[in-house]
mmCIF file of C-alpha atoms in Angstrom:
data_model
loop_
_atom_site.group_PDB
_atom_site.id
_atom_site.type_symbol
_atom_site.label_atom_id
_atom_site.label_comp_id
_atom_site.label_asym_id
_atom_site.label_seq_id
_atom_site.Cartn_x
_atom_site.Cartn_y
_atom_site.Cartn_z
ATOM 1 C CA UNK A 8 -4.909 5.560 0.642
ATOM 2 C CA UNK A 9 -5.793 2.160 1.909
ATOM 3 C CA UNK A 10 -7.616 1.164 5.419
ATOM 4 C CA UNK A 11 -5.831 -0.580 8.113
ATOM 5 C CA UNK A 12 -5.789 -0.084 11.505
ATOM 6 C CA UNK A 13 -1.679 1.424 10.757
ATOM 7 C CA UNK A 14 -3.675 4.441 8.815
ATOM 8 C CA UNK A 15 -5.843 5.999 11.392
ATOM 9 C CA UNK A 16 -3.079 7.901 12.742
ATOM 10 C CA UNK A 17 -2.018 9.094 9.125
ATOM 11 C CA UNK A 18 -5.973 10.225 8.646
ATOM 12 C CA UNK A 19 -6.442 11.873 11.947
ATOM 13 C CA UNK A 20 -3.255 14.225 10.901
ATOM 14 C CA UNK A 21 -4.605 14.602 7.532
ATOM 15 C CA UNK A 22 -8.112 15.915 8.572
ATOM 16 C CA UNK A 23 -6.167 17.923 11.512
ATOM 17 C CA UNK A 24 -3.948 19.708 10.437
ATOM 18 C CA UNK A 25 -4.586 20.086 6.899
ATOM 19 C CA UNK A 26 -7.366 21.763 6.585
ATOM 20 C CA UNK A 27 -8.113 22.614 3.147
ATOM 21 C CA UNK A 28 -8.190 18.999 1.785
ATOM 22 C CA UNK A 29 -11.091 18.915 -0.376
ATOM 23 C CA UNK A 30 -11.398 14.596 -0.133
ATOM 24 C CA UNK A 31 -9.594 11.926 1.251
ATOM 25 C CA UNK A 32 -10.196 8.605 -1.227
ATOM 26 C CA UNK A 33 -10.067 5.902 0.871
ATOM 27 C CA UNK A 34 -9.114 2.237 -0.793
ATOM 28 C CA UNK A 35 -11.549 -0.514 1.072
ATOM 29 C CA UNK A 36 -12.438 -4.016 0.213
ATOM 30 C CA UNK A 37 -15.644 -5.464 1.836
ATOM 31 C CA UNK A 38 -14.636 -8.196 5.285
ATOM 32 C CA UNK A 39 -16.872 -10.331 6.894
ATOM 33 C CA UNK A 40 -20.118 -9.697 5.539
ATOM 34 C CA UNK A 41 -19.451 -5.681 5.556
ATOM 35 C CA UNK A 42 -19.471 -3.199 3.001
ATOM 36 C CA UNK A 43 -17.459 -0.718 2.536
ATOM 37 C CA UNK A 44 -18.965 1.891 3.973
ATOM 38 C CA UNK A 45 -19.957 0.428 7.268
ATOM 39 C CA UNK A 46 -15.595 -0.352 7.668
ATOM 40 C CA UNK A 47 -14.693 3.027 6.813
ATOM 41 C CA UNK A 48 -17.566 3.463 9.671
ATOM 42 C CA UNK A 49 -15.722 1.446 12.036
ATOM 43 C CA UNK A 50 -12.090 3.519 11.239
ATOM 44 C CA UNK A 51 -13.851 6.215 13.014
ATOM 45 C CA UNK A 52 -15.178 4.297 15.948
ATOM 46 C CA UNK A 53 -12.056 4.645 17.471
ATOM 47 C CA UNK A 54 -11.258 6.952 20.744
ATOM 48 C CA UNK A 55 -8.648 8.624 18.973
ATOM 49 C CA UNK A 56 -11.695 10.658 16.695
ATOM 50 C CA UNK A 57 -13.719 11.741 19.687
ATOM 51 C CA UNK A 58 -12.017 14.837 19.846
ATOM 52 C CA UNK A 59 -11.540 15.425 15.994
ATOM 53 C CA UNK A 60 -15.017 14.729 15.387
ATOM 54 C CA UNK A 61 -16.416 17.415 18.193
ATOM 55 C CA UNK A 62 -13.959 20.402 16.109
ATOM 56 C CA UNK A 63 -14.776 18.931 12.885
ATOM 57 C CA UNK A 64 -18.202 17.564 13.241
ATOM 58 C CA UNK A 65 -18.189 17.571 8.915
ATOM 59 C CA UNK A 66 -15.634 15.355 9.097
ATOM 60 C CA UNK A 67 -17.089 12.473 7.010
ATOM 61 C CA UNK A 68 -17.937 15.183 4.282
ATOM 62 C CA UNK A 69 -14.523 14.799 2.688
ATOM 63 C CA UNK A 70 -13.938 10.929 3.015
ATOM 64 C CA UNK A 71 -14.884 8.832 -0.179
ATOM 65 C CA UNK A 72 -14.817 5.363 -0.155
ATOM 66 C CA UNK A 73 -13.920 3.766 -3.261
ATOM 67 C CA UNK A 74 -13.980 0.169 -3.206
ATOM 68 C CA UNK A 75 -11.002 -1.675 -4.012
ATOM 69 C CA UNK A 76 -9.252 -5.001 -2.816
ATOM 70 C CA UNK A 77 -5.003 -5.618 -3.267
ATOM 71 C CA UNK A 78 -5.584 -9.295 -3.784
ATOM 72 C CA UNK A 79 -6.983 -8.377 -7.184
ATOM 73 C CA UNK A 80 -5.677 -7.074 -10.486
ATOM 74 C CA UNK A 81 -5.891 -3.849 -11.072
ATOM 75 C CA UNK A 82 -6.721 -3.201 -7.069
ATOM 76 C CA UNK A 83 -9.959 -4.292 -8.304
ATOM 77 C CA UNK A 84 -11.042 -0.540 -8.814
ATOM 78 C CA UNK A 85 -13.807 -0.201 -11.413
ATOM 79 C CA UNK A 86 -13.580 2.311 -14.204
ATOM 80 C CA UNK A 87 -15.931 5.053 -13.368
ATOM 81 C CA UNK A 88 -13.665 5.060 -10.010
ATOM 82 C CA UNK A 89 -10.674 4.841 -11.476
ATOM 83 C CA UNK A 90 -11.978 7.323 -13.708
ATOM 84 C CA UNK A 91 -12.549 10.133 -10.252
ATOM 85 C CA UNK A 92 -9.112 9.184 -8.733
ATOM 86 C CA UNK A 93 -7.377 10.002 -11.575
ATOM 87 C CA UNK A 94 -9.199 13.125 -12.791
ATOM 88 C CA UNK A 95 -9.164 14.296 -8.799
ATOM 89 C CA UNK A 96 -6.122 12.957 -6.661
ATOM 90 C CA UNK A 97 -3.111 15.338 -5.954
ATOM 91 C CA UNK A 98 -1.007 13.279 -3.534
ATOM 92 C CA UNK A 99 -1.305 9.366 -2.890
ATOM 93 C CA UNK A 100 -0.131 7.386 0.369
ATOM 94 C CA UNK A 101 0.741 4.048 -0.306
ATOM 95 C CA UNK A 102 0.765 1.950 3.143
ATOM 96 C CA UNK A 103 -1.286 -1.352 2.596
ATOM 97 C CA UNK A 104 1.231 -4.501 3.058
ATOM 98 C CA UNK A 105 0.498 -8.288 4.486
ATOM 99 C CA UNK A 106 2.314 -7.673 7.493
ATOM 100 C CA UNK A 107 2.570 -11.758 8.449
ATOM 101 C CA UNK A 108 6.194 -12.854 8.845
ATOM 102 C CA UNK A 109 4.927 -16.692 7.747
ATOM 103 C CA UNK A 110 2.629 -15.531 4.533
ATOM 104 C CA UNK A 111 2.421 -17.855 1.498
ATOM 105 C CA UNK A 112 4.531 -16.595 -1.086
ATOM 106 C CA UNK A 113 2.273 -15.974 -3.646
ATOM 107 C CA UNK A 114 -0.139 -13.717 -1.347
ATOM 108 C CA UNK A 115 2.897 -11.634 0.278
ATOM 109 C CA UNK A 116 3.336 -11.292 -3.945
ATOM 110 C CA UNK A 117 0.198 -10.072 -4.726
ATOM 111 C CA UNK A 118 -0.374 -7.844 -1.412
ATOM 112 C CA UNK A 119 3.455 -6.057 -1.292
ATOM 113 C CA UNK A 120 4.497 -6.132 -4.730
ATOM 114 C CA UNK A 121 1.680 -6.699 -7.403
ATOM 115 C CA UNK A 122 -0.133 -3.860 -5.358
ATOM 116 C CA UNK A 123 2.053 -1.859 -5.438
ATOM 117 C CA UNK A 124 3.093 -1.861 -8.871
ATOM 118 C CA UNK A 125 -0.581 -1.317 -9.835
ATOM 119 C CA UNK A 126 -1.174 1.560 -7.375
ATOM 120 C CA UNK A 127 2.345 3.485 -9.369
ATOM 121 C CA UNK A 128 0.173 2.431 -12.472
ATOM 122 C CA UNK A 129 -2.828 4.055 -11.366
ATOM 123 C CA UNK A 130 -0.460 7.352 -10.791
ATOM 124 C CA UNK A 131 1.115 7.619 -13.806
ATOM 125 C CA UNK A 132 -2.450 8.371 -15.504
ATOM 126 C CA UNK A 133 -3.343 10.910 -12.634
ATOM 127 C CA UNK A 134 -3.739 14.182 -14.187
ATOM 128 C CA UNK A 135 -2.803 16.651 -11.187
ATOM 129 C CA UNK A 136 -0.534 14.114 -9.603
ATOM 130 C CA UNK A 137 2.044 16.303 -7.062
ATOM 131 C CA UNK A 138 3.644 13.253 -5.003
ATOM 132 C CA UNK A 139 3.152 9.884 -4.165
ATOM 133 C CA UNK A 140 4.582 8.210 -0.396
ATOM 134 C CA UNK A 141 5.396 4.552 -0.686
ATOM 135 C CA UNK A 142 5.826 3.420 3.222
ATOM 136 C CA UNK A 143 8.042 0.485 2.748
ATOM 137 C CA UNK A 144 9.955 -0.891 6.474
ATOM 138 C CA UNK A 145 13.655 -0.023 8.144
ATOM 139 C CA UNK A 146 13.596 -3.951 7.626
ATOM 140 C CA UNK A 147 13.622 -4.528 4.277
ATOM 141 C CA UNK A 148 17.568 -4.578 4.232
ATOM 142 C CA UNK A 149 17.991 -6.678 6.941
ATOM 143 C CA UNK A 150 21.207 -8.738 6.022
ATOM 144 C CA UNK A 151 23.373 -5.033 5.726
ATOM 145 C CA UNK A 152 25.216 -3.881 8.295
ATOM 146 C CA UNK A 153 23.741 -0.279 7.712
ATOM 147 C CA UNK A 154 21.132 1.173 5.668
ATOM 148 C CA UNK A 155 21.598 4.501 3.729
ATOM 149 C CA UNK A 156 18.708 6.540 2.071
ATOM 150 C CA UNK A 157 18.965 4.876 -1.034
ATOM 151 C CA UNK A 158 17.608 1.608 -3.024
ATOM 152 C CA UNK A 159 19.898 -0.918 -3.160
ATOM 153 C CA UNK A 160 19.692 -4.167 -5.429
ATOM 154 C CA UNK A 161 16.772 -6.882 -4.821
ATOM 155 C CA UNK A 162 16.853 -10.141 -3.146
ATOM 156 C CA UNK A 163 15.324 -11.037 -7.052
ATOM 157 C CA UNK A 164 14.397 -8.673 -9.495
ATOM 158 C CA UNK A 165 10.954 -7.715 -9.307
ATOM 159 C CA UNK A 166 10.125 -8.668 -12.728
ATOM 160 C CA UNK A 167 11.388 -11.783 -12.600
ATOM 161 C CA UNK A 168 10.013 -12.832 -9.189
ATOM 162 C CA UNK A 169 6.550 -11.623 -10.318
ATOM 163 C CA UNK A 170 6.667 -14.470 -13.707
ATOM 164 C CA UNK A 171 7.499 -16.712 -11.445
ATOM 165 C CA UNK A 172 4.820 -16.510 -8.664
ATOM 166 C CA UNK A 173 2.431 -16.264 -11.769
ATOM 167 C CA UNK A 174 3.792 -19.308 -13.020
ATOM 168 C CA UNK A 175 4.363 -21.565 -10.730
ATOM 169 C CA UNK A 176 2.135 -23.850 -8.458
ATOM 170 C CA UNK A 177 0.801 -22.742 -4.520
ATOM 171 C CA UNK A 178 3.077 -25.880 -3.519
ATOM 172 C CA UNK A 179 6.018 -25.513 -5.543
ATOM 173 C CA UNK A 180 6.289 -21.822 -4.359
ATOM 174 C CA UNK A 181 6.166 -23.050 -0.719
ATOM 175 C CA UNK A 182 8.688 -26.121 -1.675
ATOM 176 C CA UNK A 183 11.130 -23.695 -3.274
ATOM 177 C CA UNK A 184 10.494 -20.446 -0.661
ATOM 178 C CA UNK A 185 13.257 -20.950 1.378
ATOM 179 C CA UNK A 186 16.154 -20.932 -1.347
ATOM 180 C CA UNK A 187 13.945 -17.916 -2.694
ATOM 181 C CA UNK A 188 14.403 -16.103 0.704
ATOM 182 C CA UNK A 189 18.046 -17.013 0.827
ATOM 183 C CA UNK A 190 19.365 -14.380 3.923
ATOM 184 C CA UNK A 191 15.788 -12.590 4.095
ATOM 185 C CA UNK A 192 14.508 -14.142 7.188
ATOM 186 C CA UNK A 193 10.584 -14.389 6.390
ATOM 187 C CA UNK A 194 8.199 -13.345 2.912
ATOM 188 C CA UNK A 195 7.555 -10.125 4.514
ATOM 189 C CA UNK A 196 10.965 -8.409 4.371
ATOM 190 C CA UNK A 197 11.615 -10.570 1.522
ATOM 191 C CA UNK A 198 8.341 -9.269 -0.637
ATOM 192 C CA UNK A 199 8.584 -5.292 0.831
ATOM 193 C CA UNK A 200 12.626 -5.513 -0.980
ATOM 194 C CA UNK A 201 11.040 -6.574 -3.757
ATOM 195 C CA UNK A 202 8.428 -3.873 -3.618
ATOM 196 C CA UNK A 203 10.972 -1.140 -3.201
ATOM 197 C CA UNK A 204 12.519 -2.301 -6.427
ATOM 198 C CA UNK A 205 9.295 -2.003 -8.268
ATOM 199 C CA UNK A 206 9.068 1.439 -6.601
ATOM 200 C CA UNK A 207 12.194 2.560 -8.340
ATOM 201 C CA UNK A 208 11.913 1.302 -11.886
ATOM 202 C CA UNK A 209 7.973 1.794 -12.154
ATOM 203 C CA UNK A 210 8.235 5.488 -10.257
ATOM 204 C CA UNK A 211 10.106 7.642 -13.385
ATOM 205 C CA UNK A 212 9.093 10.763 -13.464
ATOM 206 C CA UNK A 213 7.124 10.841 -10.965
ATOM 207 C CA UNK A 214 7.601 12.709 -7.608
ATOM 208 C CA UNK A 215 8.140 9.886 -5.010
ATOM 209 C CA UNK A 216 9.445 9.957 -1.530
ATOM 210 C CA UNK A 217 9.632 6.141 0.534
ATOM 211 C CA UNK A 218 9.779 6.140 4.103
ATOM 212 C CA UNK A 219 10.868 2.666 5.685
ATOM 213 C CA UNK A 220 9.603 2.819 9.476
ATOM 214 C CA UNK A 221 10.422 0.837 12.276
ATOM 215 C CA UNK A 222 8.405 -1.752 13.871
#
């Protein structure tokens, strides 16, 4: 799992109501001159942990910080922790995005879909693996008239989209963005349809639920 503000309430449930979880690996990237254990720190700052933390004052004995970062390849994991995730982690929630309607291409790209591809990639070699969540948004079929539980065909395919952010210039991506996003009215819905294709045709055999929330 991945910290952003958008998780807390997902790891307050977690360490609530479930409570024979042995660890919860959190994703984090160091910001701003801190590490990554002083963020993880700051998750639990908040008001909605006073009252966890006074039942469970152990708490922080099950969360692991591994340090990671979405705008890298790979999630930037190193080995020896890819090497624990994969030996130890039963279920995986997949919730980091870019969430800016006006993000460059190439970084809504790397944040929504290259992520996301390498987080299924880091699955498929997890040995006890029982399900993986992929939180995608109601909004990524925005120009239907109704949206059914099902995946339905890509603005572009994923592959093909992904050569051609590698490929192409910062500026030419920007140039050519709006004939890219055709009836997808910013990179974030645009990116997150993209995403849910990779989520289909990376995901085989593996047991994977999305959930597309509202705003």
């Amino acid at each position: 799992m991945q910290t952003s503000p958008e998780n807390q309430p997902l790891i307050y449930k977690l360490l609530t109501s479930c409570p024979g979880i042995e660890n919860i690996f959190l994703l984090v990237r160091s910001k701003r001159g801190k590490d990554i254990f002083s963020r993880v720190e700051e998750i639990f700052d908040d008001a909605m942990f006073d009252k966890m933390k006074q039942a469970c004052p152990k708490y922080d004995h099950k969360i692991r910080a591994v340090a990671g970062d979405c705008m890298q390849p790979g999630l930037g994991i190193s080995s020896s922790d890819r090497e624990v995730l994969t030996e130890n982690v039963n279920i995986v929630f997949h919730l980091a995005a870019t969430v800016r309607f006006d993000e460059k291409m190439k970084t809504a790209m790397q944040i929504n879909v290259k992520a996301c591809r390498d987080v299924l990639d880091l699955c498929h070699g997890m040995k006890h693996l029982k399900s993986v969540i992929y939180v995608s948004t109601a909004y990524t079929q925005c120009p239907q008239d109704t949206v059914d539980e099902r995946f339905y065909d890509p603005p572009i395919e994923s592959e093909k989209m992904i050569h051609l952010t590698d490929c192409v210039t910062d500026g030419m991506i920007e140039k050519i963005t709006p004939v890219l996003l055709d009836k997808w009215p910013n990179t974030y819905t645009f990116t997150k349809a993209i995403a849910e294709d990779v989520v289909r045709k990376n995901s085989r055999g593996m047991p994977v639920g999305m959930f597309r929330p509202g705003i």
